[in-house]
PDB file of C-alpha atoms in Angstrom:
ATOM      1  CA  MET A  44      69.256 190.302 119.823  1.00  0.00           C
ATOM      2  CA  LYS A  45      70.652 190.894 116.328  1.00  0.00           C
ATOM      3  CA  LYS A  46      73.147 193.302 117.836  1.00  0.00           C
ATOM      4  CA  LEU A  47      74.466 190.502 120.049  1.00  0.00           C
ATOM      5  CA  TYR A  48      74.768 188.264 116.970  1.00  0.00           C
ATOM      6  CA  PHE A  49      77.102 190.745 115.220  1.00  0.00           C
ATOM      7  CA  LEU A  50      78.984 191.454 118.452  1.00  0.00           C
ATOM      8  CA  PHE A  51      79.529 187.712 118.948  1.00  0.00           C
ATOM      9  CA  TRP A  52      80.963 187.188 115.437  1.00  0.00           C
ATOM     10  CA  GLY A  53      83.106 190.299 115.824  1.00  0.00           C
ATOM     11  CA  ILE A  54      84.565 188.820 119.013  1.00  0.00           C
ATOM     12  CA  ILE A  55      85.289 185.517 117.236  1.00  0.00           C
ATOM     13  CA  PHE A  56      86.959 187.453 114.385  1.00  0.00           C
ATOM     14  CA  GLY A  57      89.131 189.454 116.811  1.00  0.00           C
ATOM     15  CA  ILE A  58      90.203 186.311 118.683  1.00  0.00           C
ATOM     16  CA  VAL A  59      91.125 184.566 115.415  1.00  0.00           C
ATOM     17  CA  LEU A  60      93.138 187.574 114.181  1.00  0.00           C
ATOM     18  CA  ILE A  61      95.241 187.614 117.361  1.00  0.00           C
ATOM     19  CA  LYS A  62      95.515 183.857 117.957  1.00  0.00           C
ATOM     20  CA  SER A  63      96.545 183.121 114.355  1.00  0.00           C
ATOM     21  CA  GLU A  64      99.025 186.053 114.457  1.00  0.00           C
ATOM     22  CA  VAL A  65      97.427 187.534 111.320  1.00  0.00           C
ATOM     23  CA  ALA A  66      97.348 190.829 113.250  1.00  0.00           C
ATOM     24  CA  SER A  67     101.121 190.737 113.725  1.00  0.00           C
ATOM     25  CA  TRP A  68     103.246 193.277 111.841  1.00  0.00           C
ATOM     26  CA  PHE A  69     105.958 190.620 111.646  1.00  0.00           C
ATOM     27  CA  ARG A  70     103.702 188.070 109.930  1.00  0.00           C
ATOM     28  CA  ILE A  71     102.828 190.630 107.247  1.00  0.00           C
ATOM     29  CA  TYR A  72     106.508 191.442 106.757  1.00  0.00           C
ATOM     30  CA  GLU A  73     107.270 187.703 106.522  1.00  0.00           C
ATOM     31  CA  MET A  74     104.462 187.271 103.981  1.00  0.00           C
ATOM     32  CA  PHE A  75     105.876 190.004 101.741  1.00  0.00           C
ATOM     33  CA  GLN A  76     109.294 188.319 102.041  1.00  0.00           C
ATOM     34  CA  PHE A  77     107.728 184.991 100.903  1.00  0.00           C
ATOM     35  CA  ASP A  78     109.569 183.318 103.806  1.00  0.00           C
ATOM     36  CA  SER A  79     106.669 181.396 105.352  1.00  0.00           C
ATOM     37  CA  PHE A  80     103.503 179.671 104.210  1.00  0.00           C
ATOM     38  CA  HIS A  81     101.553 180.859 107.270  1.00  0.00           C
ATOM     39  CA  MET A  82      99.713 183.892 105.857  1.00  0.00           C
ATOM     40  CA  TYR A  83      99.166 182.221 102.477  1.00  0.00           C
ATOM     41  CA  GLY A  84      97.733 179.227 104.342  1.00  0.00           C
ATOM     42  CA  VAL A  85      95.329 181.433 106.301  1.00  0.00           C
ATOM     43  CA  ILE A  86      94.139 183.424 103.277  1.00  0.00           C
ATOM     44  CA  GLY A  87      94.162 180.355 101.001  1.00  0.00           C
ATOM     45  CA  THR A  88      92.056 178.141 103.287  1.00  0.00           C
ATOM     46  CA  ALA A  89      89.733 181.085 104.033  1.00  0.00           C
ATOM     47  CA  VAL A  90      89.142 181.612 100.299  1.00  0.00           C
ATOM     48  CA  ILE A  91      88.755 177.896  99.463  1.00  0.00           C
ATOM     49  CA  SER A  92      86.279 177.267 102.271  1.00  0.00           C
ATOM     50  CA  GLY A  93      84.683 180.640 101.434  1.00  0.00           C
ATOM     51  CA  ILE A  94      84.100 179.573  97.819  1.00  0.00           C
ATOM     52  CA  ILE A  95      82.477 176.324  99.001  1.00  0.00           C
ATOM     53  CA  LEU A  96      80.265 178.070 101.582  1.00  0.00           C
ATOM     54  CA  THR A  97      79.248 180.793  99.095  1.00  0.00           C
ATOM     55  CA  GLN A  98      78.339 178.226  96.426  1.00  0.00           C
ATOM     56  CA  LEU A  99      76.304 176.225  98.947  1.00  0.00           C
ATOM     57  CA  LEU A 100      74.404 179.342 100.038  1.00  0.00           C
ATOM     58  CA  LYS A 101      73.697 180.355  96.433  1.00  0.00           C
ATOM     59  CA  ARG A 102      72.665 176.910  95.191  1.00  0.00           C
ATOM     60  CA  MET A 103      70.511 176.045  98.178  1.00  0.00           C
ATOM     61  CA  ARG A 104      68.898 179.498  97.968  1.00  0.00           C
ATOM     62  CA  VAL A 105      69.358 179.992 101.685  1.00  0.00           C
ATOM     63  CA  LYS A 106      67.506 182.918 103.274  1.00  0.00           C
ATOM     64  CA  SER A 107      68.983 185.160 105.949  1.00  0.00           C
ATOM     65  CA  ILE A 108      68.188 184.620 109.633  1.00  0.00           C
ATOM     66  CA  ASP A 109      65.437 187.243 109.338  1.00  0.00           C
ATOM     67  CA  ASP A 110      64.121 185.535 106.186  1.00  0.00           C
ATOM     68  CA  LYS A 111      65.455 187.958 103.552  1.00  0.00           C
ATOM     69  CA  GLU A 112      67.448 187.417 100.356  1.00  0.00           C
ATOM     70  CA  LEU A 113      71.188 187.120 101.000  1.00  0.00           C
ATOM     71  CA  VAL A 114      73.465 189.908  99.808  1.00  0.00           C
ATOM     72  CA  PHE A 115      75.955 188.926  97.088  1.00  0.00           C
ATOM     73  CA  GLN A 116      77.268 192.090  95.487  1.00  0.00           C
ATOM     74  CA  ASP A 117      78.883 191.697  92.092  1.00  0.00           C
ATOM     75  CA  LYS A 118      81.712 194.208  91.887  1.00  0.00           C
ATOM     76  CA  ASP A 119      81.784 196.549  88.856  1.00  0.00           C
ATOM     77  CA  PHE A 120      84.580 195.795  86.459  1.00  0.00           C
ATOM     78  CA  LEU A 121      86.808 198.839  86.961  1.00  0.00           C
ATOM     79  CA  PRO A 122      90.394 197.522  86.656  1.00  0.00           C
ATOM     80  CA  LYS A 123      92.016 200.942  87.148  1.00  0.00           C
ATOM     81  CA  LYS A 124      90.120 201.605  90.367  1.00  0.00           C
ATOM     82  CA  TYR A 125      91.015 198.218  91.836  1.00  0.00           C
ATOM     83  CA  LEU A 126      94.647 198.279  90.763  1.00  0.00           C
ATOM     84  CA  ILE A 127      95.427 201.864  91.847  1.00  0.00           C
ATOM     85  CA  GLY A 128      93.361 201.684  95.029  1.00  0.00           C
ATOM     86  CA  GLY A 129      94.686 198.227  95.867  1.00  0.00           C
ATOM     87  CA  THR A 130      98.293 199.323  95.381  1.00  0.00           C
ATOM     88  CA  ILE A 131      97.842 202.356  97.653  1.00  0.00           C
ATOM     89  CA  PHE A 132      96.245 200.074 100.255  1.00  0.00           C
ATOM     90  CA  GLY A 133      99.184 197.646  99.949  1.00  0.00           C
ATOM     91  CA  LEU A 134     101.672 200.464 100.669  1.00  0.00           C
ATOM     92  CA  GLY A 135      99.853 201.212 103.917  1.00  0.00           C
ATOM     93  CA  TRP A 136      99.361 197.529 104.787  1.00  0.00           C
ATOM     94  CA  ALA A 137     103.099 196.808 104.658  1.00  0.00           C
ATOM     95  CA  LEU A 138     103.985 199.977 106.601  1.00  0.00           C
ATOM     96  CA  THR A 139     101.561 199.560 109.498  1.00  0.00           C
ATOM     97  CA  GLY A 140     101.518 195.755 109.208  1.00  0.00           C
ATOM     98  CA  ALA A 141      97.765 195.877 109.660  1.00  0.00           C
ATOM     99  CA  CYS A 142      94.679 196.078 107.525  1.00  0.00           C
ATOM    100  CA  PRO A 143      91.512 197.557 109.077  1.00  0.00           C
ATOM    101  CA  GLY A 144      90.303 194.418 110.952  1.00  0.00           C
ATOM    102  CA  PRO A 145      93.640 193.714 112.662  1.00  0.00           C
ATOM    103  CA  MET A 146      93.941 197.425 113.567  1.00  0.00           C
ATOM    104  CA  PHE A 147      90.919 197.104 115.846  1.00  0.00           C
ATOM    105  CA  ALA A 148      92.042 193.714 117.198  1.00  0.00           C
ATOM    106  CA  LEU A 149      95.496 195.139 117.996  1.00  0.00           C
ATOM    107  CA  PHE A 150      93.967 198.090 119.828  1.00  0.00           C
ATOM    108  CA  GLY A 151      91.912 195.665 121.926  1.00  0.00           C
ATOM    109  CA  ALA A 152      95.037 193.605 122.589  1.00  0.00           C
ATOM    110  CA  GLY A 153      96.674 196.666 124.131  1.00  0.00           C
ATOM    111  CA  TYR A 154      98.855 197.946 121.271  1.00  0.00           C
ATOM    112  CA  TYR A 155      97.399 201.415 121.725  1.00  0.00           C
ATOM    113  CA  SER A 156      99.695 203.264 119.305  1.00  0.00           C
ATOM    114  CA  ILE A 157      97.774 201.608 116.440  1.00  0.00           C
ATOM    115  CA  LEU A 158      95.106 204.229 117.264  1.00  0.00           C
ATOM    116  CA  ILE A 159      97.232 206.707 115.286  1.00  0.00           C
ATOM    117  CA  ALA A 160      96.883 204.465 112.220  1.00  0.00           C
ATOM    118  CA  ILE A 161      93.131 204.062 112.830  1.00  0.00           C
ATOM    119  CA  VAL A 162      92.586 207.842 113.070  1.00  0.00           C
ATOM    120  CA  PHE A 163      94.632 208.421 109.911  1.00  0.00           C
ATOM    121  CA  ALA A 164      92.797 205.598 108.109  1.00  0.00           C
ATOM    122  CA  ILE A 165      89.574 207.498 108.830  1.00  0.00           C
ATOM    123  CA  LEU A 166      91.210 210.706 107.512  1.00  0.00           C
ATOM    124  CA  GLY A 167      92.430 208.809 104.424  1.00  0.00           C
ATOM    125  CA  THR A 168      88.881 207.604 103.770  1.00  0.00           C
ATOM    126  CA  LEU A 169      87.677 211.196 104.194  1.00  0.00           C
ATOM    127  CA  ALA A 170      90.301 212.408 101.691  1.00  0.00           C
ATOM    128  CA  TYR A 171      89.206 209.784  99.164  1.00  0.00           C
ATOM    129  CA  GLY A 172      85.572 210.842  99.530  1.00  0.00           C
ATOM    130  CA  VAL A 173      86.478 214.476  98.900  1.00  0.00           C
ATOM    131  CA  LEU A 174      88.781 213.774  95.928  1.00  0.00           C
ATOM    132  CA  LYS A 175      86.783 210.868  94.437  1.00  0.00           C
ATOM    133  CA  ASP A 176      85.497 212.691  91.354  1.00  0.00           C
ATOM    134  CA  LYS A 177      88.970 213.916  90.410  1.00  0.00           C
ATOM    135  CA  LEU A 178      90.574 210.448  90.544  1.00  0.00           C
ATOM    136  CA  PRO A 179      90.787 207.909  87.674  1.00  0.00           C
ATOM    137  CA  HIS A 180      88.440 204.935  88.118  1.00  0.00           C
TER     138      HIS A 180
ATOM    139  CA  MET B 201      91.595 171.548 124.503  1.00  0.00           C
ATOM    140  CA  MET B 202      92.548 174.555 126.660  1.00  0.00           C
ATOM    141  CA  GLU B 203      96.182 173.775 125.985  1.00  0.00           C
ATOM    142  CA  PHE B 204      95.493 173.991 122.235  1.00  0.00           C
ATOM    143  CA  LEU B 205      93.580 177.263 122.585  1.00  0.00           C
ATOM    144  CA  LEU B 206      96.494 178.895 124.398  1.00  0.00           C
ATOM    145  CA  GLU B 207      99.034 177.974 121.699  1.00  0.00           C
ATOM    146  CA  PRO B 208      99.202 180.032 118.474  1.00  0.00           C
ATOM    147  CA  TRP B 209      96.488 178.768 116.108  1.00  0.00           C
ATOM    148  CA  PRO B 210      97.719 177.146 112.879  1.00  0.00           C
ATOM    149  CA  TRP B 211      96.706 178.486 109.463  1.00  0.00           C
ATOM    150  CA  TYR B 212      94.385 175.560 108.730  1.00  0.00           C
ATOM    151  CA  VAL B 213      92.313 176.492 111.782  1.00  0.00           C
ATOM    152  CA  ALA B 214      92.386 180.268 111.249  1.00  0.00           C
ATOM    153  CA  GLY B 215      91.478 180.295 107.536  1.00  0.00           C
ATOM    154  CA  PRO B 216      88.250 178.259 107.821  1.00  0.00           C
ATOM    155  CA  LEU B 217      87.259 180.233 110.947  1.00  0.00           C
ATOM    156  CA  ILE B 218      87.600 183.513 109.022  1.00  0.00           C
ATOM    157  CA  SER B 219      85.354 182.160 106.265  1.00  0.00           C
ATOM    158  CA  LEU B 220      82.923 181.038 108.980  1.00  0.00           C
ATOM    159  CA  VAL B 221      82.767 184.669 110.165  1.00  0.00           C
ATOM    160  CA  MET B 222      82.051 185.740 106.568  1.00  0.00           C
ATOM    161  CA  PHE B 223      79.372 183.022 106.343  1.00  0.00           C
ATOM    162  CA  ALA B 224      77.752 184.190 109.613  1.00  0.00           C
ATOM    163  CA  LEU B 225      77.563 187.787 108.367  1.00  0.00           C
ATOM    164  CA  ILE B 226      76.085 186.715 105.010  1.00  0.00           C
ATOM    165  CA  ILE B 227      73.340 184.631 106.614  1.00  0.00           C
ATOM    166  CA  GLY B 228      72.857 187.582 108.967  1.00  0.00           C
ATOM    167  CA  GLY B 229      71.778 189.429 105.801  1.00  0.00           C
ATOM    168  CA  LYS B 230      74.966 191.523 105.661  1.00  0.00           C
ATOM    169  CA  THR B 231      78.426 191.345 104.058  1.00  0.00           C
ATOM    170  CA  PHE B 232      81.920 190.913 105.470  1.00  0.00           C
ATOM    171  CA  GLY B 233      83.836 194.177 104.952  1.00  0.00           C
ATOM    172  CA  VAL B 234      85.662 195.895 107.779  1.00  0.00           C
ATOM    173  CA  SER B 235      86.818 199.021 105.936  1.00  0.00           C
ATOM    174  CA  SER B 236      83.239 200.179 105.250  1.00  0.00           C
ATOM    175  CA  ASN B 237      83.243 201.190 108.902  1.00  0.00           C
ATOM    176  CA  LEU B 238      85.787 203.928 108.178  1.00  0.00           C
ATOM    177  CA  ARG B 239      83.340 205.493 105.720  1.00  0.00           C
ATOM    178  CA  THR B 240      80.499 205.041 108.212  1.00  0.00           C
ATOM    179  CA  ILE B 241      82.521 206.826 110.912  1.00  0.00           C
ATOM    180  CA  CYS B 242      83.179 209.759 108.510  1.00  0.00           C
ATOM    181  CA  SER B 243      79.463 209.959 107.789  1.00  0.00           C
ATOM    182  CA  ALA B 244      78.523 209.745 111.475  1.00  0.00           C
ATOM    183  CA  CYS B 245      80.930 212.638 112.160  1.00  0.00           C
ATOM    184  CA  GLY B 246      79.095 214.820 109.647  1.00  0.00           C
ATOM    185  CA  ALA B 247      81.299 214.392 106.556  1.00  0.00           C
ATOM    186  CA  GLY B 248      78.113 214.269 104.450  1.00  0.00           C
ATOM    187  CA  LYS B 249      78.252 218.078 104.552  1.00  0.00           C
ATOM    188  CA  ILE B 250      81.529 218.216 102.603  1.00  0.00           C
ATOM    189  CA  SER B 251      81.074 215.283 100.212  1.00  0.00           C
ATOM    190  CA  GLY B 252      78.091 213.401  98.828  1.00  0.00           C
ATOM    191  CA  PHE B 253      80.157 210.215  99.248  1.00  0.00           C
ATOM    192  CA  PHE B 254      79.409 210.391 102.974  1.00  0.00           C
ATOM    193  CA  ASP B 255      75.806 211.504 102.627  1.00  0.00           C
ATOM    194  CA  PHE B 256      73.970 208.260 103.402  1.00  0.00           C
ATOM    195  CA  ASN B 257      71.991 206.748 106.230  1.00  0.00           C
ATOM    196  CA  TRP B 258      74.947 205.628 108.321  1.00  0.00           C
ATOM    197  CA  LYS B 259      72.685 204.324 111.084  1.00  0.00           C
ATOM    198  CA  ALA B 260      71.829 201.381 108.804  1.00  0.00           C
ATOM    199  CA  GLN B 261      75.494 200.369 109.185  1.00  0.00           C
ATOM    200  CA  THR B 262      75.423 200.259 112.988  1.00  0.00           C
ATOM    201  CA  TRP B 263      75.604 196.429 112.874  1.00  0.00           C
ATOM    202  CA  ASN B 264      79.089 196.722 111.300  1.00  0.00           C
ATOM    203  CA  LEU B 265      80.273 199.178 113.969  1.00  0.00           C
ATOM    204  CA  ILE B 266      79.075 196.650 116.554  1.00  0.00           C
ATOM    205  CA  PHE B 267      80.998 193.963 114.656  1.00  0.00           C
ATOM    206  CA  ILE B 268      84.310 195.891 114.891  1.00  0.00           C
ATOM    207  CA  LEU B 269      83.615 196.707 118.534  1.00  0.00           C
ATOM    208  CA  GLY B 270      83.445 192.929 118.908  1.00  0.00           C
ATOM    209  CA  THR B 271      86.734 192.574 117.010  1.00  0.00           C
ATOM    210  CA  LEU B 272      88.331 194.938 119.520  1.00  0.00           C
ATOM    211  CA  ILE B 273      86.896 192.964 122.464  1.00  0.00           C
ATOM    212  CA  GLY B 274      88.050 189.721 120.802  1.00  0.00           C
ATOM    213  CA  GLY B 275      91.566 191.153 120.574  1.00  0.00           C
ATOM    214  CA  TYR B 276      91.444 191.910 124.289  1.00  0.00           C
ATOM    215  CA  ILE B 277      90.177 188.430 125.207  1.00  0.00           C
ATOM    216  CA  ALA B 278      92.726 186.653 123.001  1.00  0.00           C
ATOM    217  CA  GLN B 279      95.605 188.681 124.393  1.00  0.00           C
ATOM    218  CA  ASN B 280      94.663 188.574 128.063  1.00  0.00           C
ATOM    219  CA  HIS B 281      92.876 185.254 128.509  1.00  0.00           C
ATOM    220  CA  LEU B 282      93.852 182.976 125.634  1.00  0.00           C
ATOM    221  CA  SER B 283      97.601 183.446 125.275  1.00  0.00           C
ATOM    222  CA  ASN B 284     100.652 182.015 127.020  1.00  0.00           C
ATOM    223  CA  ASP B 285     103.190 184.308 125.457  1.00  0.00           C
ATOM    224  CA  ASN B 286     103.533 186.751 122.612  1.00  0.00           C
ATOM    225  CA  SER B 287     106.575 185.571 120.759  1.00  0.00           C
ATOM    226  CA  ILE B 288     106.003 184.654 117.133  1.00  0.00           C
ATOM    227  CA  ALA B 289     107.775 181.737 115.478  1.00  0.00           C
ATOM    228  CA  LEU B 290     108.946 183.653 112.435  1.00  0.00           C
ATOM    229  CA  ALA B 291     110.920 182.070 109.610  1.00  0.00           C
ATOM    230  CA  SER B 292     114.658 182.355 110.339  1.00  0.00           C
ATOM    231  CA  ASP B 293     115.242 184.139 106.993  1.00  0.00           C
ATOM    232  CA  THR B 294     112.749 186.797 108.097  1.00  0.00           C
ATOM    233  CA  VAL B 295     114.537 187.291 111.437  1.00  0.00           C
ATOM    234  CA  THR B 296     117.850 187.721 109.597  1.00  0.00           C
ATOM    235  CA  GLU B 297     116.306 190.177 107.154  1.00  0.00           C
ATOM    236  CA  LEU B 298     114.749 192.153 110.032  1.00  0.00           C
ATOM    237  CA  LYS B 299     118.179 192.446 111.672  1.00  0.00           C
ATOM    238  CA  ASN B 300     119.615 193.674 108.367  1.00  0.00           C
ATOM    239  CA  ILE B 301     117.093 196.510 108.182  1.00  0.00           C
ATOM    240  CA  GLY B 302     117.541 197.421 111.872  1.00  0.00           C
ATOM    241  CA  ILE B 303     114.528 195.791 113.571  1.00  0.00           C
ATOM    242  CA  THR B 304     115.534 193.627 116.533  1.00  0.00           C
ATOM    243  CA  THR B 305     112.381 193.421 118.658  1.00  0.00           C
ATOM    244  CA  GLU B 306     110.736 190.501 116.848  1.00  0.00           C
ATOM    245  CA  ASN B 307     110.454 188.395 120.005  1.00  0.00           C
ATOM    246  CA  GLN B 308     108.727 191.074 122.116  1.00  0.00           C
ATOM    247  CA  GLY B 309     105.197 191.007 120.772  1.00  0.00           C
ATOM    248  CA  TYR B 310     103.055 191.466 117.691  1.00  0.00           C
ATOM    249  CA  VAL B 311     104.590 194.743 116.526  1.00  0.00           C
ATOM    250  CA  PRO B 312     108.150 196.122 116.384  1.00  0.00           C
ATOM    251  CA  SER B 313     108.972 198.591 119.163  1.00  0.00           C
ATOM    252  CA  GLU B 314     110.953 200.617 116.617  1.00  0.00           C
ATOM    253  CA  LEU B 315     107.656 201.497 114.946  1.00  0.00           C
ATOM    254  CA  PHE B 316     105.053 201.262 117.721  1.00  0.00           C
ATOM    255  CA  ASP B 317     106.686 202.205 121.024  1.00  0.00           C
ATOM    256  CA  LEU B 318     105.900 205.863 121.673  1.00  0.00           C
ATOM    257  CA  SER B 319     107.237 206.217 125.224  1.00  0.00           C
ATOM    258  CA  ASN B 320     110.715 204.735 125.150  1.00  0.00           C
ATOM    259  CA  ASN B 321     111.860 205.304 121.592  1.00  0.00           C
ATOM    260  CA  GLU B 322     114.560 207.667 120.386  1.00  0.00           C
ATOM    261  CA  ASN B 323     112.833 207.851 117.006  1.00  0.00           C
ATOM    262  CA  VAL B 324     109.365 208.574 118.331  1.00  0.00           C
ATOM    263  CA  LEU B 325     108.656 211.244 115.701  1.00  0.00           C
ATOM    264  CA  LEU B 326     109.573 208.826 112.936  1.00  0.00           C
ATOM    265  CA  ALA B 327     107.273 206.180 114.440  1.00  0.00           C
ATOM    266  CA  VAL B 328     104.330 208.599 114.642  1.00  0.00           C
ATOM    267  CA  LEU B 329     104.990 209.762 111.081  1.00  0.00           C
ATOM    268  CA  LEU B 330     105.098 206.201 109.685  1.00  0.00           C
ATOM    269  CA  LEU B 331     101.951 205.097 111.547  1.00  0.00           C
ATOM    270  CA  SER B 332     100.168 208.228 110.292  1.00  0.00           C
ATOM    271  CA  ILE B 333     101.238 207.812 106.667  1.00  0.00           C
ATOM    272  CA  GLY B 334     100.576 204.068 106.750  1.00  0.00           C
ATOM    273  CA  GLY B 335      97.138 204.511 108.269  1.00  0.00           C
ATOM    274  CA  PHE B 336      96.256 207.249 105.777  1.00  0.00           C
ATOM    275  CA  LEU B 337      97.271 205.050 102.821  1.00  0.00           C
ATOM    276  CA  VAL B 338      95.225 202.133 104.205  1.00  0.00           C
ATOM    277  CA  GLY B 339      92.130 204.334 104.543  1.00  0.00           C
ATOM    278  CA  PHE B 340      92.560 206.107 101.202  1.00  0.00           C
ATOM    279  CA  GLY B 341      93.496 202.954  99.282  1.00  0.00           C
ATOM    280  CA  THR B 342      90.826 200.700 100.702  1.00  0.00           C
ATOM    281  CA  ARG B 343      88.028 203.088  99.820  1.00  0.00           C
ATOM    282  CA  TYR B 344      89.544 203.755  96.379  1.00  0.00           C
ATOM    283  CA  ALA B 345      89.679 199.989  95.773  1.00  0.00           C
ATOM    284  CA  GLY B 346      86.234 199.514  97.311  1.00  0.00           C
ATOM    285  CA  GLY B 347      87.366 197.103 100.020  1.00  0.00           C
ATOM    286  CA  CYS B 348      90.196 195.774 102.117  1.00  0.00           C
ATOM    287  CA  THR B 349      91.434 192.272 102.879  1.00  0.00           C
ATOM    288  CA  SER B 350      88.058 191.139 104.238  1.00  0.00           C
ATOM    289  CA  GLY B 351      85.989 192.658 101.429  1.00  0.00           C
ATOM    290  CA  HIS B 352      88.236 191.783  98.493  1.00  0.00           C
ATOM    291  CA  ALA B 353      90.696 189.015  99.451  1.00  0.00           C
ATOM    292  CA  ILE B 354      88.174 186.944 101.443  1.00  0.00           C
ATOM    293  CA  THR B 355      84.639 187.892 100.358  1.00  0.00           C
ATOM    294  CA  GLY B 356      85.419 188.975  96.786  1.00  0.00           C
ATOM    295  CA  LEU B 357      87.634 186.013  95.946  1.00  0.00           C
ATOM    296  CA  SER B 358      85.118 183.645  97.590  1.00  0.00           C
ATOM    297  CA  GLN B 359      82.552 184.986  95.144  1.00  0.00           C
ATOM    298  CA  LEU B 360      85.026 184.660  92.240  1.00  0.00           C
ATOM    299  CA  GLN B 361      85.079 188.395  91.491  1.00  0.00           C
ATOM    300  CA  VAL B 362      87.732 189.382  88.964  1.00  0.00           C
ATOM    301  CA  GLY B 363      87.795 192.936  90.335  1.00  0.00           C
ATOM    302  CA  SER B 364      88.760 191.598  93.754  1.00  0.00           C
ATOM    303  CA  LEU B 365      91.585 189.570  92.230  1.00  0.00           C
ATOM    304  CA  ILE B 366      92.927 192.759  90.620  1.00  0.00           C
ATOM    305  CA  ALA B 367      92.645 194.560  93.967  1.00  0.00           C
ATOM    306  CA  VAL B 368      94.564 191.755  95.728  1.00  0.00           C
ATOM    307  CA  ILE B 369      97.292 191.938  93.059  1.00  0.00           C
ATOM    308  CA  GLY B 370      97.438 195.667  93.842  1.00  0.00           C
ATOM    309  CA  PHE B 371      97.734 194.897  97.601  1.00  0.00           C
ATOM    310  CA  PHE B 372     100.828 192.854  96.771  1.00  0.00           C
ATOM    311  CA  ILE B 373     102.369 195.390  94.380  1.00  0.00           C
ATOM    312  CA  GLY B 374     102.158 198.047  97.112  1.00  0.00           C
ATOM    313  CA  GLY B 375     103.198 195.725  99.925  1.00  0.00           C
ATOM    314  CA  LEU B 376     106.183 194.265  98.087  1.00  0.00           C
ATOM    315  CA  PHE B 377     107.379 197.757  97.132  1.00  0.00           C
ATOM    316  CA  ILE B 378     107.331 198.977 100.754  1.00  0.00           C
ATOM    317  CA  THR B 379     108.838 195.780 102.183  1.00  0.00           C
ATOM    318  CA  HIS B 380     111.684 195.460  99.681  1.00  0.00           C
ATOM    319  CA  PHE B 381     112.496 199.060  98.742  1.00  0.00           C
ATOM    320  CA  ILE B 382     111.279 201.425 101.483  1.00  0.00           C
ATOM    321  CA  LEU B 383     111.571 199.629 104.844  1.00  0.00           C
ATOM    322  CA  PRO B 384     115.307 198.908 104.307  1.00  0.00           C
ATOM    323  CA  LEU B 385     115.896 202.673 103.976  1.00  0.00           C
ATOM    324  CA  ILE B 386     113.991 203.701 107.110  1.00  0.00           C
ATOM    325  CA  PHE B 387     115.414 202.098 110.246  1.00  0.00           C
TER     326      PHE B 387
END
């Protein structure tokens, strides 16, 4: 039953990514050209409504659907890690025009060559795991 | 209603729906972070043997693998049952800029054929190389930063995390560099 719950929300997420064109390489290019409000509108309204929903959940001390504490992870304050890692991610985001979620949505939509990017994203994650202790954080 | 569903969805519909997905995962007792799946896949393939970073109980993350399976199915449904056509109403400045850098397939779908078409493309090796490098950087960078757009830009910023703001600034430093200095040299 819980599996169906996560499958359902994954399906909604995939539909939104395609229907709002967030999964489009061209929309990402346009965003980095600052030519359209579209992507900023999507991310902006997601964050604003996300802040409201998160605050409501925290203040009303809502429990999860299986009656457990909700997970709100505070991120460690490691500016170097976030800035270096984020910049490397941004290089890949602008090249492939897709972050991990849209990669899977695009594959489902029939843009099968994105599989190359997915396989190499897995290899990139593997490389990070192997080199982690040698990198500045 | 159906008419509206078939049109491209505006930003003020998409944004709140994405935060609703985040909300659903949080009250499901989990968090919204797609890139964690890449680490889970490494672990499931036995990468725990070569690095402690992948030595964890990956089966506890099965829910997230199911979530991205759903994302893939959602992509299929949206493309095949909820869309009239694939052309994207890009800003005219963007179309001009794309022509300047040699990309002319902006009205043929979600991705440029110059970069994604592997069957009828004179630069197929270049396309494979760019998709490989791009994918690798996404995977390496997202784990280095501890999250991608869902984990940092949506979930992290929603929880007012300064670290996520720094990560998002990094996303833009990298993205702006590629878009303005590298893509014009490639095609």
